[in-house]
Tab-separated table of C-alpha atoms in Angstrom:
chain	number	residue	atom	x	y	z
G	242	UNK	CA	87.333	47.593	-44.985
G	243	UNK	CA	85.101	50.320	-46.371
G	244	UNK	CA	83.083	47.783	-48.379
G	245	UNK	CA	82.594	45.646	-45.275
G	246	UNK	CA	81.222	48.617	-43.288
G	247	UNK	CA	78.762	49.604	-46.022
G	248	UNK	CA	77.689	45.957	-46.349
G	249	UNK	CA	76.911	45.750	-42.621
G	250	UNK	CA	75.008	49.077	-42.799
G	251	UNK	CA	72.964	47.672	-45.657
G	252	UNK	CA	72.195	44.527	-43.633
G	253	UNK	CA	71.202	46.700	-40.672
G	254	UNK	CA	68.727	48.756	-42.734
G	255	UNK	CA	67.304	45.652	-44.391
G	256	UNK	CA	66.721	44.163	-40.923
G	257	UNK	CA	65.089	47.396	-39.663
G	258	UNK	CA	62.844	47.592	-42.737
G	259	UNK	CA	61.833	43.929	-42.442
G	260	UNK	CA	61.088	44.290	-38.716
G	261	UNK	CA	59.028	47.435	-39.297
G	262	UNK	CA	57.072	45.707	-42.057
G	263	UNK	CA	56.334	42.723	-39.809
G	264	UNK	CA	55.158	45.024	-36.991
G	265	UNK	CA	52.879	47.001	-39.321
G	266	UNK	CA	51.370	43.832	-40.813
G	267	UNK	CA	50.821	42.366	-37.344
G	268	UNK	CA	49.021	45.499	-36.164
G	269	UNK	CA	46.918	45.463	-39.323
G	270	UNK	CA	45.971	41.808	-38.931
G	271	UNK	CA	45.236	42.032	-35.212
G	272	UNK	CA	43.554	45.430	-34.984
G	273	UNK	CA	42.281	46.798	-38.263
G	274	UNK	CA	41.299	43.726	-40.271
G	275	UNK	CA	38.636	42.468	-37.789
G	276	UNK	CA	36.962	45.875	-37.891
G	277	UNK	CA	36.894	45.892	-41.680
G	278	UNK	CA	35.565	42.317	-41.747
G	279	UNK	CA	32.796	43.215	-39.281
G	280	UNK	CA	31.767	46.210	-41.359
G	281	UNK	CA	31.792	44.279	-44.618
G	282	UNK	CA	29.775	41.415	-43.094
G	283	UNK	CA	26.691	43.565	-42.677
G	284	UNK	CA	24.081	42.279	-45.035
G	285	UNK	CA	22.378	44.802	-47.264
G	286	UNK	CA	19.058	42.976	-46.891
G	287	UNK	CA	19.073	43.526	-43.118
G	288	UNK	CA	19.592	47.260	-43.454
G	289	UNK	CA	16.544	49.514	-43.278
G	290	UNK	CA	16.141	51.860	-46.191
G	291	UNK	CA	13.830	54.833	-46.688
G	292	UNK	CA	11.214	56.375	-44.411
G	293	UNK	CA	9.805	54.167	-41.643
G	294	UNK	CA	6.991	55.260	-39.345
G	295	UNK	CA	7.860	54.298	-35.793
G	296	UNK	CA	4.753	55.548	-34.037
G	297	UNK	CA	1.707	57.678	-34.616
G	298	UNK	CA	-1.478	58.354	-32.657
G	299	UNK	CA	-4.180	55.707	-32.936
G	300	UNK	CA	-6.478	58.220	-34.587
G	301	UNK	CA	-4.793	59.697	-37.662
G	302	UNK	CA	-6.747	62.923	-37.098
G	303	UNK	CA	-4.761	63.482	-33.879
G	304	UNK	CA	-1.427	63.898	-35.700
G	305	UNK	CA	-0.509	67.575	-35.307
G	306	UNK	CA	3.181	67.432	-36.205
G	307	UNK	CA	5.921	65.068	-37.330
G	308	UNK	CA	9.353	64.186	-36.028
G	309	UNK	CA	11.719	62.728	-38.621
G	310	UNK	CA	15.041	61.370	-37.353
G	311	UNK	CA	17.955	60.959	-39.769
G	312	UNK	CA	21.159	59.178	-38.740
G	313	UNK	CA	24.614	60.518	-39.521
G	314	UNK	CA	27.544	59.484	-41.696
G	315	UNK	CA	28.754	55.924	-41.222
G	316	UNK	CA	25.844	55.160	-38.897
G	317	UNK	CA	22.957	52.727	-38.910
G	318	UNK	CA	19.380	53.889	-38.381
G	319	UNK	CA	18.574	51.304	-35.720
G	320	UNK	CA	21.802	51.561	-33.724
G	321	UNK	CA	21.908	55.367	-33.780
G	322	UNK	CA	18.728	55.673	-31.741
G	323	UNK	CA	19.385	52.743	-29.365
G	324	UNK	CA	21.448	52.627	-26.169
G	325	UNK	CA	21.856	50.432	-23.115
G	326	UNK	CA	19.247	51.016	-20.437
G	327	UNK	CA	20.497	52.963	-17.432
G	328	UNK	CA	20.814	50.761	-14.381
G	329	UNK	CA	19.650	51.998	-11.024
G	330	UNK	CA	22.507	52.301	-8.507
G	331	UNK	CA	20.839	49.903	-6.054
G	332	UNK	CA	20.190	47.227	-8.688
G	333	UNK	CA	22.090	44.020	-7.972
G	334	UNK	CA	21.709	42.290	-11.325
G	335	UNK	CA	22.849	43.438	-14.728
G	336	UNK	CA	20.201	44.869	-17.024
G	337	UNK	CA	20.886	44.094	-20.680
G	338	UNK	CA	17.820	45.873	-22.028
G	339	UNK	CA	18.143	48.387	-24.827
G	340	UNK	CA	16.236	51.667	-24.975
G	341	UNK	CA	15.185	53.087	-28.336
G	342	UNK	CA	15.008	56.884	-28.193
G	343	UNK	CA	12.250	57.187	-30.781
G	344	UNK	CA	10.123	54.180	-29.769
G	345	UNK	CA	10.519	54.226	-26.003
G	346	UNK	CA	11.082	57.867	-25.054
G	347	UNK	CA	9.788	60.333	-27.648
G	348	UNK	CA	6.565	58.414	-28.208
G	349	UNK	CA	5.452	59.042	-24.615
G	350	UNK	CA	6.524	62.691	-24.563
G	351	UNK	CA	4.850	63.607	-27.862
G	352	UNK	CA	1.548	61.700	-28.098
G	353	UNK	CA	0.268	63.824	-31.021
G	354	UNK	CA	3.355	63.352	-33.177
G	355	UNK	CA	4.002	60.983	-36.017
G	356	UNK	CA	7.558	59.773	-35.365
G	357	UNK	CA	9.546	58.451	-38.311
G	358	UNK	CA	13.119	57.489	-39.044
G	359	UNK	CA	14.796	57.903	-42.409
G	360	UNK	CA	17.433	55.273	-43.156
G	361	UNK	CA	19.991	55.444	-45.935
G	362	UNK	CA	23.314	53.824	-46.765
G	363	UNK	CA	25.885	56.158	-45.239
G	364	UNK	CA	28.849	53.795	-45.245
G	365	UNK	CA	32.096	55.531	-46.075
G	366	UNK	CA	34.780	52.887	-45.602
G	367	UNK	CA	33.401	49.784	-47.320
G	368	UNK	CA	30.496	49.550	-49.782
G	369	UNK	CA	30.184	53.330	-49.839
G	370	UNK	CA	27.259	54.547	-51.929
G	371	UNK	CA	27.795	56.761	-54.916
G	372	UNK	CA	25.237	59.352	-53.823
G	373	UNK	CA	25.554	62.907	-52.639
G	374	UNK	CA	23.997	64.448	-49.557
G	375	UNK	CA	21.756	66.414	-51.907
G	376	UNK	CA	20.483	63.199	-53.538
G	377	UNK	CA	19.789	61.674	-50.125
G	378	UNK	CA	17.946	64.850	-49.103
G	379	UNK	CA	15.803	64.722	-52.254
G	380	UNK	CA	14.987	61.087	-51.536
G	381	UNK	CA	13.923	62.015	-47.991
G	382	UNK	CA	11.652	64.761	-49.353
G	383	UNK	CA	10.169	62.380	-51.950
G	384	UNK	CA	9.469	59.778	-49.244
G	385	UNK	CA	7.830	62.423	-47.025
G	386	UNK	CA	5.648	63.725	-49.864
G	387	UNK	CA	4.612	60.168	-50.770
G	388	UNK	CA	3.780	59.300	-47.154
G	389	UNK	CA	1.909	62.552	-46.517
G	390	UNK	CA	-0.203	62.041	-49.626
G	391	UNK	CA	-1.644	59.012	-47.837
G	392	UNK	CA	-1.600	60.293	-44.236
G	393	UNK	CA	-2.572	63.853	-43.405
G	394	UNK	CA	-1.026	65.979	-40.697
G	395	UNK	CA	-3.434	68.340	-38.965
G	396	UNK	CA	-2.131	71.871	-38.929
G	397	UNK	CA	-3.748	74.916	-37.345
G	398	UNK	CA	-5.007	75.942	-40.798
G	399	UNK	CA	-6.499	72.540	-41.570
G	400	UNK	CA	-8.230	72.511	-38.156
G	401	UNK	CA	-9.791	75.931	-38.871
G	402	UNK	CA	-10.831	74.731	-42.325
G	403	UNK	CA	-12.429	71.577	-40.874
G	404	UNK	CA	-14.290	73.578	-38.208
G	405	UNK	CA	-15.535	76.112	-40.769
G	406	UNK	CA	-16.942	73.328	-42.967
G	407	UNK	CA	-18.871	71.679	-40.143
């Protein structure tokens, strides 16, 4: 009788383990796998990389300061700065426009600024880069130095220097 009881306990625990395994696999397949597939589908060629100037005054001499936006961990440079447009309460139809913080909002508020975005691979789940935050920071500085060597920013000192030489 004792062997029969232990045999039925064993069957019970095998059934519980099998059921738990099926539930976990189902949750994985239905919930987690589509997210991982979506992340891994992103094409590297479509991803921005490096420093990209978004806007600057028409006259390069009018640039008095720079704004450089850097996205966070696991984010994308384009999606970080974009959101759905706010609908007015009395609007009857849906507005599917997107507003880009740097292109649509900051540009108007800071007409004398050169606005740039720095994009880098910050994936952490799939296709994670083998770079440190320090390496990414050095790359940002290198890109800024390279860009500034071609495009000057007018500072108070450079304005005084220009006026003194006139």
